[in-house]
Amino acid sequence: MLENLFASRVKPDEKSRLVGLFPETHYLDNISFGGGAPEEKLFPVEELKEAYQVAVKRQGAHAFQYHDIRGPEYLRQFLVERAKTLVGIPEVTDDEIMLTAGGQQGIELVAKLLLNKGDAMAVEAPTYVGALAAFDTFEPTYFNVSMEDDGADLTQFELLLKAHPEIKLFYTVPDFHNPTGITMSVAKRKRLVELANKYDFIILEDTPYRDLRYVGKSLPSVKSFDTEGRVIFLSSFSKILTPAFRLGWLVADPVVVQALTKLKLTEDLEVPYLPSATIEYYLQNNDLDEHIQSLRALYQTKMEAMMAAIDRYLPGIKVSHPEGGFFLWLELDQGIDTTKLLWENAVPEQHLVYVPSESFYAHRDRKNGMRINFTGPTYEQIDDGVKRLSKMLVENSRQKEIFVKAI
Amino acid sequence: MLENLFASRVKPDEKSRLVGLFPETHYLDNISFGGGAPEEKLFPVEELKEAYQVAVKRQGAHAFQYHDIRGPEYLRQFLVERAKTLVGIPEVTDDEIMLTAGGQQGIELVAKLLLNKGDAMAVEAPTYVGALAAFDTFEPTYFNVSMEDDGADLTQFELLLKAHPEIKLFYTVPDFHNPTGITMSVAKRKRLVELANKYDFIILEDTPYRDLRYVGKSLPSVKSFDTEGRVIFLSSFSKILTPAFRLGWLVADPVVVQALTKLKLTEDLEVPYLPSATIEYYLQNNDLDEHIQSLRALYQTKMEAMMAAIDRYLPGIKVSHPEGGFFLWLELDQGIDTTKLLWENAVPEQHLVYVPSESFYAHRDRKNGMRINFTGPTYEQIDDGVKRLSKMLVENSRQKEIFVKAI
């Protein structure tokens, strides 16, 4: 039994939180509300093709060589400037910037940096499934912080911190929270940093959707209130440009950046030059914010289309009303197990994929919700997919009814 | 002090084994014998440019989307076939193949799969610095196995296994061992698998240089003798095609592949489509083995050039005589500290980079050796670099002499 040699972090019998996020149903009429896929039609294909060609031309054969883990210079400068405007920190220096293999590697590296087995960390409940999957591998002791309409319940969190001063990391998605869509209020952002200073922990602020706001005005980042270098601000090009180049970036205290860089070296040696230089050249010759504007416009109408489909096929169902991001969050009746339904009905019968709520909870203990993505599918798929969802829920009730009658 | 929150695996004061592998000396006349850089002139630039364009064309906008973590189908089939011929396993199935972000991620994932903190593992002494850096982060208890002219000392290893049956992993580079250049004999390859079966451990067989043999005939892989799925065979396109796409691959038992895939998901979500599809198309339309032949021819003459330079400037010095690979290994007089010399003389004075022996030992306890790379530098740099090395050693002896006289 090879499994006997596996480390305790590996649980061969446990379904990965991430398997099922991108499942292939192998049906032609498959509709995926699963992963956070951007709309393909808006990828600036021609611009990216050209940018790649220039990236190769600039360095010739050297473009295919190993490169410095720091990544290309102009790209780093661009991120320093963007951190000042987007993140709103008046002073950002080059040694506070780091490139990662997508936002996902940023999360995994922070977990690796901070977590010994059994170390205490707090997460929003629910929270991003990919982050939990990364944290899981370092076997932390999880503490849950409930979500309120204006973000994590910090009163509850402070009680938790008093009882467990050993908590060393808090992971949060303050803008269009994944999966609930909730945005954290400015007051709470400030308060969160105060708590971190008082109770000595680090905040990982994950912001892949921050630029994709469809309603209202952008709020200052948690990082912008940071006074002691305790906030790691994590962003990515995956949702606003393309996920194909796996390029994420973070802003953190130089001590943190240095330690994370040493850890990254052990995982993949470098930030690959060609993808990062392609994005560099794209940024030098195109207006990213203009591109983001076109994404916003499309995604807003897609979100509205999904809302309309829900009104049509699932009237009265409890659904989130986010101001941005990629997802809606449905809370269903207590007895409904969305994991079971996914594998027994949605995938095999309806050829429909969503992410069941269980995956978003550290202890996998809430089964009556689901996250559905509206950016990847077409308008037709949005309408058809919600219709299939409704059908699935009707069939599920009928089964229950039959069961009740049989008793 | 943020450092107080770091996990025990992170040692902010300790120099990374990998920092210094690719140092920038910032001098125009810098010569690097440091990392394992391939000769840039032989990158098939035009073919790779075309392959990239076709990869984009094939999928259009979808090329810039998220993709399946398994990677493109033809590439997987190619690797199945190559595993049969190159690795020499009669039966290889698709579920035994996995793509990774370079060989480095393969090593790191295997460490993550197997090592709890304090778990026992064995390594060759010396061994590949990047592997040690990856293992370090999982805080194993290291046991050293000495190198003999025909590979690791397996008599010593068996004594170690008897005394420490808890050893669960052995990491080896059997072909043109990094850094010593030694190739493991066929008898030892067989014996190693017998030991793994008898003492219940897993072998990670790392073979980035396997195809780059300049003298003699290729030997069957350790994996080809595997009877219980205990050998993980790891390879990469970095040295035989280009490191720019960070594409490695491994062959292992399906149970191991499945567990490693779950871990990879938490690090970077997928094998990026564009790099892997570029290599896929390159392989469909070009003869990789023909390309490897041209690499072999060039690298052999470069190795000979470095040998000649050593005869010229460092006569009688103890140097390895590898049959392939990227490196020569020098053993210097006991009192010489090559780490100290690197930072005090080689980099600042000679503008020369090499990798000091210390980094290649699990316990960093042998300082009188160095690894020098002959594939990356030009012929002129090879000659000039060895001359600088000689100068450094002469200056070092003179300092000692002065010191002795002063006493």
Short mmCIF file of N, CA and C in Angstrom, two decimals, chain A residues 2-3 5-12 14-16 18-19 24 36-38 40 43 45 48-49 52-53 56 61-66 68 101 104-105 108 111-116 128 133-134 137-139 168 200-202 228-230 238-239 242-246 253 255-256 259 262-263 265-270 272 274, chain B residues 2-3 5-12 14-16 18-19 22 24 36-38 40 43 45 48-49 52-53 56 61-66 68 101 104-105 108 111-116 128 133-134 137-138 168 200-202 228-230 238-239 242-246 253 255-256 259 262-263 265-270 272 274:
data_model
loop_
_atom_site.label_atom_id
_atom_site.label_comp_id
_atom_site.label_asym_id
_atom_site.label_seq_id
_atom_site.Cartn_x
_atom_site.Cartn_y
_atom_site.Cartn_z
N LEU A 2 1.03 1.87 -1.17
CA LEU A 2 1.82 3.09 -1.28
C LEU A 2 1.24 4.20 -0.40
N GLU A 3 -0.07 4.20 -0.27
CA GLU A 3 -0.74 5.27 0.48
C GLU A 3 -0.23 5.37 1.92
N LEU A 5 2.63 5.43 2.85
CA LEU A 5 3.82 6.29 2.90
C LEU A 5 3.47 7.78 2.74
N PHE A 6 2.24 8.07 2.37
CA PHE A 6 1.87 9.46 2.13
C PHE A 6 1.89 10.27 3.44
N ALA A 7 2.16 11.55 3.31
CA ALA A 7 2.13 12.45 4.46
C ALA A 7 0.69 12.62 4.95
N SER A 8 0.56 13.07 6.18
CA SER A 8 -0.78 13.18 6.77
C SER A 8 -1.65 14.21 6.05
N ARG A 9 -1.01 15.16 5.34
CA ARG A 9 -1.79 16.17 4.62
C ARG A 9 -2.56 15.58 3.45
N VAL A 10 -2.15 14.40 2.99
CA VAL A 10 -2.76 13.79 1.81
C VAL A 10 -3.84 12.80 2.26
N LYS A 11 -5.03 13.01 1.76
CA LYS A 11 -6.14 12.13 2.14
C LYS A 11 -6.73 11.53 0.87
N PRO A 12 -6.17 10.37 0.46
CA PRO A 12 -6.55 9.80 -0.85
C PRO A 12 -8.05 9.57 -0.99
N GLU A 14 -10.45 11.37 0.31
CA GLU A 14 -11.25 12.60 0.37
C GLU A 14 -11.27 13.26 -0.99
N LYS A 15 -12.46 13.64 -1.44
CA LYS A 15 -12.56 14.34 -2.70
C LYS A 15 -11.90 15.70 -2.58
N SER A 16 -11.05 16.05 -3.56
CA SER A 16 -10.44 17.38 -3.54
C SER A 16 -11.54 18.43 -3.62
N LEU A 18 -11.20 21.01 -5.14
CA LEU A 18 -11.09 21.63 -6.46
C LEU A 18 -11.53 20.70 -7.59
N VAL A 19 -11.46 19.39 -7.34
CA VAL A 19 -12.01 18.48 -8.34
C VAL A 19 -13.51 18.73 -8.32
N GLU A 24 -15.59 17.83 -16.39
CA GLU A 24 -16.01 17.66 -17.77
C GLU A 24 -17.21 16.71 -17.72
N GLY A 36 -14.41 29.87 -12.26
CA GLY A 36 -14.52 31.31 -12.51
C GLY A 36 -13.92 31.66 -13.85
N ALA A 37 -14.55 31.14 -14.92
CA ALA A 37 -14.00 31.38 -16.26
C ALA A 37 -14.45 32.73 -16.79
N PRO A 38 -13.51 33.52 -17.32
CA PRO A 38 -13.91 34.78 -17.96
C PRO A 38 -14.59 34.51 -19.31
N GLU A 40 -14.71 34.39 -23.00
CA GLU A 40 -13.62 34.25 -23.96
C GLU A 40 -13.63 35.31 -25.05
N PHE A 43 -11.33 38.28 -24.64
CA PHE A 43 -9.87 38.22 -24.58
C PHE A 43 -9.30 39.04 -25.73
N VAL A 45 -7.30 38.93 -28.12
CA VAL A 45 -6.48 37.90 -28.76
C VAL A 45 -5.40 38.50 -29.66
N LEU A 48 -2.71 40.26 -27.67
CA LEU A 48 -1.85 39.32 -26.93
C LEU A 48 -0.92 38.56 -27.87
N LYS A 49 -1.44 38.25 -29.06
CA LYS A 49 -0.59 37.57 -30.05
C LYS A 49 0.58 38.48 -30.43
N TYR A 52 3.11 38.81 -27.61
CA TYR A 52 3.98 37.64 -27.51
C TYR A 52 5.10 37.73 -28.52
N GLN A 53 4.73 38.08 -29.76
CA GLN A 53 5.74 38.16 -30.82
C GLN A 53 6.81 39.20 -30.49
N VAL A 56 9.19 37.91 -27.82
CA VAL A 56 10.21 37.02 -28.39
C VAL A 56 11.25 37.85 -29.15
N ALA A 61 16.68 34.59 -29.03
CA ALA A 61 16.81 33.26 -28.42
C ALA A 61 16.78 33.33 -26.90
N HIS A 62 17.28 34.45 -26.35
CA HIS A 62 17.33 34.59 -24.89
C HIS A 62 15.93 34.53 -24.25
N ALA A 63 14.91 34.83 -25.06
CA ALA A 63 13.53 34.75 -24.56
C ALA A 63 13.20 33.33 -24.11
N PHE A 64 13.90 32.33 -24.66
CA PHE A 64 13.60 30.93 -24.33
C PHE A 64 14.54 30.38 -23.26
N GLN A 65 15.31 31.27 -22.65
CA GLN A 65 16.26 30.88 -21.61
C GLN A 65 15.61 31.01 -20.22
N TYR A 66 16.29 30.54 -19.18
CA TYR A 66 15.90 30.85 -17.81
C TYR A 66 15.99 32.36 -17.59
N ASP A 68 15.34 35.76 -14.49
CA ASP A 68 15.31 36.15 -13.09
C ASP A 68 13.92 35.93 -12.51
N ALA A 101 2.68 32.58 -9.83
CA ALA A 101 2.02 31.80 -10.89
C ALA A 101 0.51 31.81 -10.64
N GLN A 104 -3.45 31.83 -7.29
CA GLN A 104 -3.45 30.58 -6.54
C GLN A 104 -2.10 30.32 -5.88
N GLN A 105 -1.00 30.53 -6.63
CA GLN A 105 0.31 30.29 -6.02
C GLN A 105 0.58 31.28 -4.89
N GLU A 108 -1.05 29.80 -1.87
CA GLU A 108 -0.33 28.61 -1.40
C GLU A 108 0.99 29.01 -0.75
N ALA A 111 0.39 30.42 2.72
CA ALA A 111 0.12 29.31 3.65
C ALA A 111 1.43 28.63 4.06
N LYS A 112 2.29 28.42 3.07
CA LYS A 112 3.57 27.76 3.34
C LYS A 112 4.46 28.62 4.24
N LEU A 113 4.36 29.92 4.04
CA LEU A 113 5.17 30.84 4.83
C LEU A 113 4.79 30.82 6.31
N LEU A 114 3.48 30.67 6.57
CA LEU A 114 3.01 30.92 7.93
C LEU A 114 2.60 29.68 8.72
N LEU A 115 2.16 28.64 8.05
CA LEU A 115 1.45 27.57 8.76
C LEU A 115 2.30 26.34 9.07
N ASN A 116 2.57 26.14 10.35
CA ASN A 116 3.00 24.82 10.81
C ASN A 116 1.74 23.97 10.96
N TYR A 128 -13.38 31.22 -0.35
CA TYR A 128 -12.93 30.69 -1.64
C TYR A 128 -12.36 29.27 -1.52
N ALA A 133 -8.37 24.79 -0.21
CA ALA A 133 -7.62 23.63 -0.71
C ALA A 133 -6.12 23.83 -0.47
N ALA A 134 -5.64 25.05 -0.69
CA ALA A 134 -4.22 25.34 -0.45
C ALA A 134 -3.89 25.29 1.04
N THR A 137 -3.52 21.75 2.79
CA THR A 137 -2.30 20.96 2.66
C THR A 137 -1.28 21.30 3.75
N PHE A 138 -1.51 22.39 4.49
CA PHE A 138 -0.62 22.70 5.60
C PHE A 138 -1.27 22.39 6.95
N GLU A 139 -2.42 21.75 6.90
CA GLU A 139 -3.10 21.20 8.07
C GLU A 139 -3.26 22.18 9.24
N LYS A 168 -2.84 33.17 13.67
CA LYS A 168 -1.76 33.93 13.05
C LYS A 168 -2.07 34.42 11.64
N ASP A 200 -1.87 40.53 16.81
CA ASP A 200 -0.66 40.00 16.17
C ASP A 200 -0.93 38.88 15.16
N PHE A 201 -1.63 39.21 14.09
CA PHE A 201 -1.79 38.23 13.01
C PHE A 201 -1.61 38.91 11.65
N ILE A 202 -1.51 38.10 10.63
CA ILE A 202 -1.33 38.60 9.27
C ILE A 202 -2.62 38.44 8.49
N GLU A 228 1.49 48.27 9.98
CA GLU A 228 2.62 47.48 10.49
C GLU A 228 3.08 46.40 9.51
N GLY A 229 2.74 46.54 8.23
CA GLY A 229 3.15 45.54 7.24
C GLY A 229 2.49 44.20 7.43
N ARG A 230 1.28 44.20 8.00
CA ARG A 230 0.60 42.95 8.32
C ARG A 230 -0.32 42.45 7.21
N SER A 238 -5.67 37.14 -14.11
CA SER A 238 -6.50 36.07 -14.66
C SER A 238 -7.90 36.52 -15.03
N LYS A 239 -8.52 37.36 -14.20
CA LYS A 239 -9.91 37.73 -14.45
C LYS A 239 -10.05 38.99 -15.29
N THR A 242 -6.28 37.65 -18.93
CA THR A 242 -6.38 36.24 -19.34
C THR A 242 -5.80 35.35 -18.24
N PRO A 243 -6.45 34.21 -17.99
CA PRO A 243 -5.88 33.28 -17.01
C PRO A 243 -4.78 32.41 -17.61
N ALA A 244 -4.59 32.50 -18.95
CA ALA A 244 -3.71 31.56 -19.64
C ALA A 244 -2.25 31.75 -19.25
N PHE A 245 -1.88 32.94 -18.81
CA PHE A 245 -0.47 33.19 -18.51
C PHE A 245 -0.13 32.96 -17.04
N ARG A 246 -1.14 32.58 -16.25
CA ARG A 246 -0.89 32.31 -14.83
C ARG A 246 -0.04 33.40 -14.21
N ASP A 253 5.05 43.45 2.92
CA ASP A 253 6.27 43.92 3.58
C ASP A 253 7.49 43.26 2.93
N VAL A 255 10.14 42.01 4.06
CA VAL A 255 10.54 40.78 4.76
C VAL A 255 9.68 39.60 4.29
N VAL A 256 8.41 39.86 4.11
CA VAL A 256 7.48 38.83 3.64
C VAL A 256 7.79 38.47 2.19
N ALA A 259 10.89 36.29 1.93
CA ALA A 259 10.67 34.90 2.38
C ALA A 259 9.80 34.15 1.36
N LYS A 262 11.92 33.13 -1.68
CA LYS A 262 12.73 31.94 -1.42
C LYS A 262 11.87 30.68 -1.54
N LEU A 263 10.64 30.75 -1.08
CA LEU A 263 9.75 29.58 -1.19
C LEU A 263 9.36 29.34 -2.64
N LEU A 265 11.08 29.97 -5.30
CA LEU A 265 12.23 29.34 -5.97
C LEU A 265 12.16 27.82 -5.87
N THR A 266 11.75 27.30 -4.73
CA THR A 266 11.73 25.84 -4.54
C THR A 266 10.57 25.19 -5.29
N GLU A 267 9.61 25.98 -5.76
CA GLU A 267 8.46 25.41 -6.45
C GLU A 267 8.60 25.43 -7.96
N ASP A 268 9.14 26.53 -8.50
CA ASP A 268 9.22 26.60 -9.97
C ASP A 268 10.35 27.46 -10.49
N LEU A 269 11.28 27.81 -9.62
CA LEU A 269 12.53 28.50 -9.99
C LEU A 269 12.38 29.92 -10.48
N GLU A 270 11.27 30.24 -11.16
CA GLU A 270 11.20 31.59 -11.75
C GLU A 270 9.78 31.95 -12.15
N PRO A 272 8.07 32.67 -15.36
CA PRO A 272 8.47 32.45 -16.75
C PRO A 272 8.50 33.77 -17.52
N LEU A 274 8.41 34.54 -20.90
CA LEU A 274 7.53 34.83 -22.04
C LEU A 274 6.12 35.27 -21.62
N LEU B 2 7.39 40.58 12.26
CA LEU B 2 6.58 39.67 11.44
C LEU B 2 7.18 38.26 11.42
N GLU B 3 8.52 38.20 11.46
CA GLU B 3 9.20 36.90 11.36
C GLU B 3 8.74 35.93 12.44
N LEU B 5 5.91 35.25 13.24
CA LEU B 5 4.72 34.53 12.79
C LEU B 5 5.04 33.48 11.72
N PHE B 6 6.25 33.50 11.20
CA PHE B 6 6.59 32.57 10.13
C PHE B 6 6.61 31.12 10.65
N ALA B 7 6.32 30.19 9.75
CA ALA B 7 6.38 28.77 10.10
C ALA B 7 7.83 28.35 10.31
N SER B 8 8.02 27.24 10.98
CA SER B 8 9.39 26.81 11.31
C SER B 8 10.20 26.46 10.08
N ARG B 9 9.52 26.15 8.95
CA ARG B 9 10.25 25.82 7.71
C ARG B 9 10.99 27.03 7.13
N VAL B 10 10.58 28.23 7.55
CA VAL B 10 11.15 29.45 6.99
C VAL B 10 12.26 29.96 7.89
N LYS B 11 13.44 30.11 7.34
CA LYS B 11 14.57 30.59 8.14
C LYS B 11 15.11 31.86 7.49
N PRO B 12 14.55 33.03 7.93
CA PRO B 12 14.88 34.28 7.26
C PRO B 12 16.38 34.57 7.23
N GLU B 14 18.80 32.37 7.01
CA GLU B 14 19.58 31.40 6.26
C GLU B 14 19.54 31.75 4.78
N LYS B 15 20.70 31.72 4.15
CA LYS B 15 20.76 31.98 2.71
C LYS B 15 20.06 30.84 2.00
N SER B 16 19.19 31.15 1.04
CA SER B 16 18.56 30.10 0.25
C SER B 16 19.64 29.34 -0.51
N LEU B 18 19.22 28.28 -3.29
CA LEU B 18 19.06 28.62 -4.70
C LEU B 18 19.44 30.06 -5.02
N VAL B 19 19.42 30.92 -4.00
CA VAL B 19 19.93 32.26 -4.24
C VAL B 19 21.43 32.09 -4.45
N PHE B 22 21.66 31.77 -9.65
CA PHE B 22 21.56 32.66 -10.80
C PHE B 22 21.88 34.10 -10.39
N GLU B 24 23.20 37.85 -10.32
CA GLU B 24 23.57 38.84 -11.31
C GLU B 24 24.77 39.58 -10.74
N GLY B 36 22.05 25.80 -14.47
CA GLY B 36 22.14 24.84 -15.57
C GLY B 36 21.48 25.41 -16.82
N ALA B 37 22.08 26.47 -17.34
CA ALA B 37 21.48 27.12 -18.51
C ALA B 37 21.88 26.40 -19.80
N PRO B 38 20.93 26.10 -20.67
CA PRO B 38 21.27 25.52 -21.97
C PRO B 38 21.91 26.58 -22.88
N GLU B 40 21.89 28.98 -25.67
CA GLU B 40 20.76 29.68 -26.30
C GLU B 40 20.72 29.54 -27.81
N PHE B 43 18.40 26.93 -29.24
CA PHE B 43 16.93 26.93 -29.10
C PHE B 43 16.32 27.00 -30.50
N VAL B 45 14.24 28.54 -32.21
CA VAL B 45 13.40 29.73 -32.04
C VAL B 45 12.27 29.81 -33.07
N LEU B 48 9.64 27.17 -32.52
CA LEU B 48 8.83 27.42 -31.33
C LEU B 48 7.88 28.60 -31.55
N LYS B 49 8.34 29.60 -32.31
CA LYS B 49 7.47 30.73 -32.62
C LYS B 49 6.28 30.25 -33.44
N TYR B 52 3.86 28.20 -31.35
CA TYR B 52 3.01 29.02 -30.50
C TYR B 52 1.84 29.60 -31.31
N GLN B 53 2.18 30.10 -32.50
CA GLN B 53 1.12 30.68 -33.34
C GLN B 53 0.05 29.66 -33.69
N VAL B 56 -2.21 28.95 -30.72
CA VAL B 56 -3.23 29.98 -30.57
C VAL B 56 -4.32 29.80 -31.62
N ALA B 61 -9.69 32.20 -29.30
CA ALA B 61 -9.78 32.85 -28.00
C ALA B 61 -9.70 31.84 -26.86
N HIS B 62 -10.19 30.62 -27.11
CA HIS B 62 -10.19 29.59 -26.06
C HIS B 62 -8.78 29.27 -25.57
N ALA B 63 -7.77 29.55 -26.42
CA ALA B 63 -6.38 29.32 -26.03
C ALA B 63 -6.01 30.15 -24.80
N PHE B 64 -6.73 31.28 -24.60
CA PHE B 64 -6.40 32.17 -23.48
C PHE B 64 -7.28 31.91 -22.25
N GLN B 65 -8.03 30.84 -22.30
CA GLN B 65 -8.94 30.47 -21.21
C GLN B 65 -8.24 29.50 -20.24
N TYR B 66 -8.88 29.21 -19.11
CA TYR B 66 -8.44 28.12 -18.24
C TYR B 66 -8.55 26.80 -19.01
N ASP B 68 -7.83 22.23 -18.75
CA ASP B 68 -7.76 21.04 -17.90
C ASP B 68 -6.34 20.87 -17.35
N ALA B 101 5.03 21.97 -13.61
CA ALA B 101 5.66 23.25 -13.97
C ALA B 101 7.18 23.10 -13.86
N GLN B 104 11.26 21.04 -11.39
CA GLN B 104 11.30 21.54 -10.01
C GLN B 104 9.97 21.32 -9.29
N GLN B 105 8.86 21.61 -9.96
CA GLN B 105 7.56 21.41 -9.30
C GLN B 105 7.33 19.92 -9.02
N GLU B 108 9.09 19.20 -5.80
CA GLU B 108 8.40 19.83 -4.67
C GLU B 108 7.10 19.11 -4.35
N ALA B 111 7.83 15.84 -2.54
CA ALA B 111 8.14 16.14 -1.14
C ALA B 111 6.86 16.40 -0.36
N LYS B 112 5.96 17.16 -0.95
CA LYS B 112 4.70 17.50 -0.29
C LYS B 112 3.83 16.25 -0.09
N LEU B 113 3.91 15.37 -1.05
CA LEU B 113 3.12 14.13 -0.99
C LEU B 113 3.55 13.24 0.16
N LEU B 114 4.87 13.20 0.42
CA LEU B 114 5.40 12.16 1.31
C LEU B 114 5.85 12.65 2.68
N LEU B 115 6.28 13.88 2.78
CA LEU B 115 7.02 14.29 3.98
C LEU B 115 6.20 15.04 5.02
N ASN B 116 5.99 14.40 6.16
CA ASN B 116 5.60 15.15 7.35
C ASN B 116 6.87 15.73 7.95
N TYR B 128 21.45 17.33 -5.97
CA TYR B 128 20.95 18.54 -6.63
C TYR B 128 20.41 19.57 -5.62
N ALA B 133 16.54 22.20 -1.66
CA ALA B 133 15.79 23.41 -1.30
C ALA B 133 14.29 23.09 -1.18
N ALA B 134 13.79 22.25 -2.09
CA ALA B 134 12.37 21.86 -2.03
C ALA B 134 12.11 20.97 -0.82
N THR B 137 11.86 22.63 2.77
CA THR B 137 10.63 23.32 3.21
C THR B 137 9.65 22.36 3.89
N PHE B 138 9.91 21.05 3.77
CA PHE B 138 9.04 20.10 4.49
C PHE B 138 9.75 19.51 5.70
N LYS B 168 11.42 6.91 4.18
CA LYS B 168 10.30 6.70 3.25
C LYS B 168 10.57 7.20 1.83
N ASP B 200 10.46 -0.81 2.06
CA ASP B 200 9.24 -0.02 1.94
C ASP B 200 9.48 1.49 1.85
N PHE B 201 10.16 1.91 0.78
CA PHE B 201 10.27 3.35 0.53
C PHE B 201 10.02 3.65 -0.94
N ILE B 202 9.91 4.93 -1.24
CA ILE B 202 9.66 5.39 -2.61
C ILE B 202 10.94 6.02 -3.15
N GLU B 228 6.75 -2.63 -7.97
CA GLU B 228 5.65 -2.35 -7.03
C GLU B 228 5.17 -0.90 -7.11
N GLY B 229 5.46 -0.23 -8.22
CA GLY B 229 5.02 1.17 -8.35
C GLY B 229 5.71 2.11 -7.39
N ARG B 230 6.95 1.77 -6.99
CA ARG B 230 7.65 2.56 -5.98
C ARG B 230 8.54 3.64 -6.58
N SER B 238 13.15 21.17 -20.11
CA SER B 238 13.98 22.37 -19.89
C SER B 238 15.35 22.26 -20.53
N LYS B 239 15.98 21.10 -20.43
CA LYS B 239 17.36 20.98 -20.89
C LYS B 239 17.45 20.52 -22.35
N THR B 242 13.58 23.81 -24.21
CA THR B 242 13.69 25.16 -23.66
C THR B 242 13.17 25.16 -22.22
N PRO B 243 13.83 25.90 -21.34
CA PRO B 243 13.31 26.02 -19.98
C PRO B 243 12.19 27.06 -19.87
N ALA B 244 11.97 27.83 -20.95
CA ALA B 244 11.07 28.98 -20.87
C ALA B 244 9.62 28.56 -20.63
N PHE B 245 9.25 27.34 -21.02
CA PHE B 245 7.85 26.94 -20.88
C PHE B 245 7.58 26.20 -19.59
N ARG B 246 8.63 26.03 -18.75
CA ARG B 246 8.44 25.36 -17.47
C ARG B 246 7.59 24.11 -17.62
N ASP B 253 2.99 5.47 -10.36
CA ASP B 253 1.79 4.68 -10.09
C ASP B 253 0.56 5.60 -10.13
N VAL B 255 -2.02 5.82 -8.37
CA VAL B 255 -2.38 6.34 -7.03
C VAL B 255 -1.53 7.56 -6.69
N VAL B 256 -0.27 7.48 -7.06
CA VAL B 256 0.65 8.60 -6.81
C VAL B 256 0.30 9.79 -7.72
N ALA B 259 -2.78 11.60 -6.43
CA ALA B 259 -2.52 12.41 -5.23
C ALA B 259 -1.68 13.65 -5.58
N LYS B 262 -3.90 16.32 -7.25
CA LYS B 262 -4.68 17.07 -6.26
C LYS B 262 -3.83 18.15 -5.60
N LEU B 263 -2.57 17.81 -5.32
CA LEU B 263 -1.68 18.81 -4.72
C LEU B 263 -1.33 19.91 -5.72
N LEU B 265 -3.17 21.05 -8.12
CA LEU B 265 -4.33 21.94 -8.21
C LEU B 265 -4.24 23.08 -7.19
N THR B 266 -3.78 22.78 -5.99
CA THR B 266 -3.73 23.80 -4.93
C THR B 266 -2.60 24.80 -5.16
N GLU B 267 -1.65 24.47 -6.05
CA GLU B 267 -0.52 25.38 -6.27
C GLU B 267 -0.72 26.31 -7.47
N ASP B 268 -1.29 25.77 -8.55
CA ASP B 268 -1.42 26.64 -9.73
C ASP B 268 -2.60 26.28 -10.63
N LEU B 269 -3.49 25.44 -10.16
CA LEU B 269 -4.76 25.13 -10.81
C LEU B 269 -4.66 24.32 -12.11
N GLU B 270 -3.59 24.50 -12.87
CA GLU B 270 -3.55 23.82 -14.17
C GLU B 270 -2.15 23.81 -14.76
N PRO B 272 -0.55 25.28 -17.76
CA PRO B 272 -0.99 26.32 -18.70
C PRO B 272 -1.07 25.76 -20.12
N LEU B 274 -1.12 27.28 -23.23
CA LEU B 274 -0.29 27.77 -24.33
C LEU B 274 1.13 27.19 -24.34
#
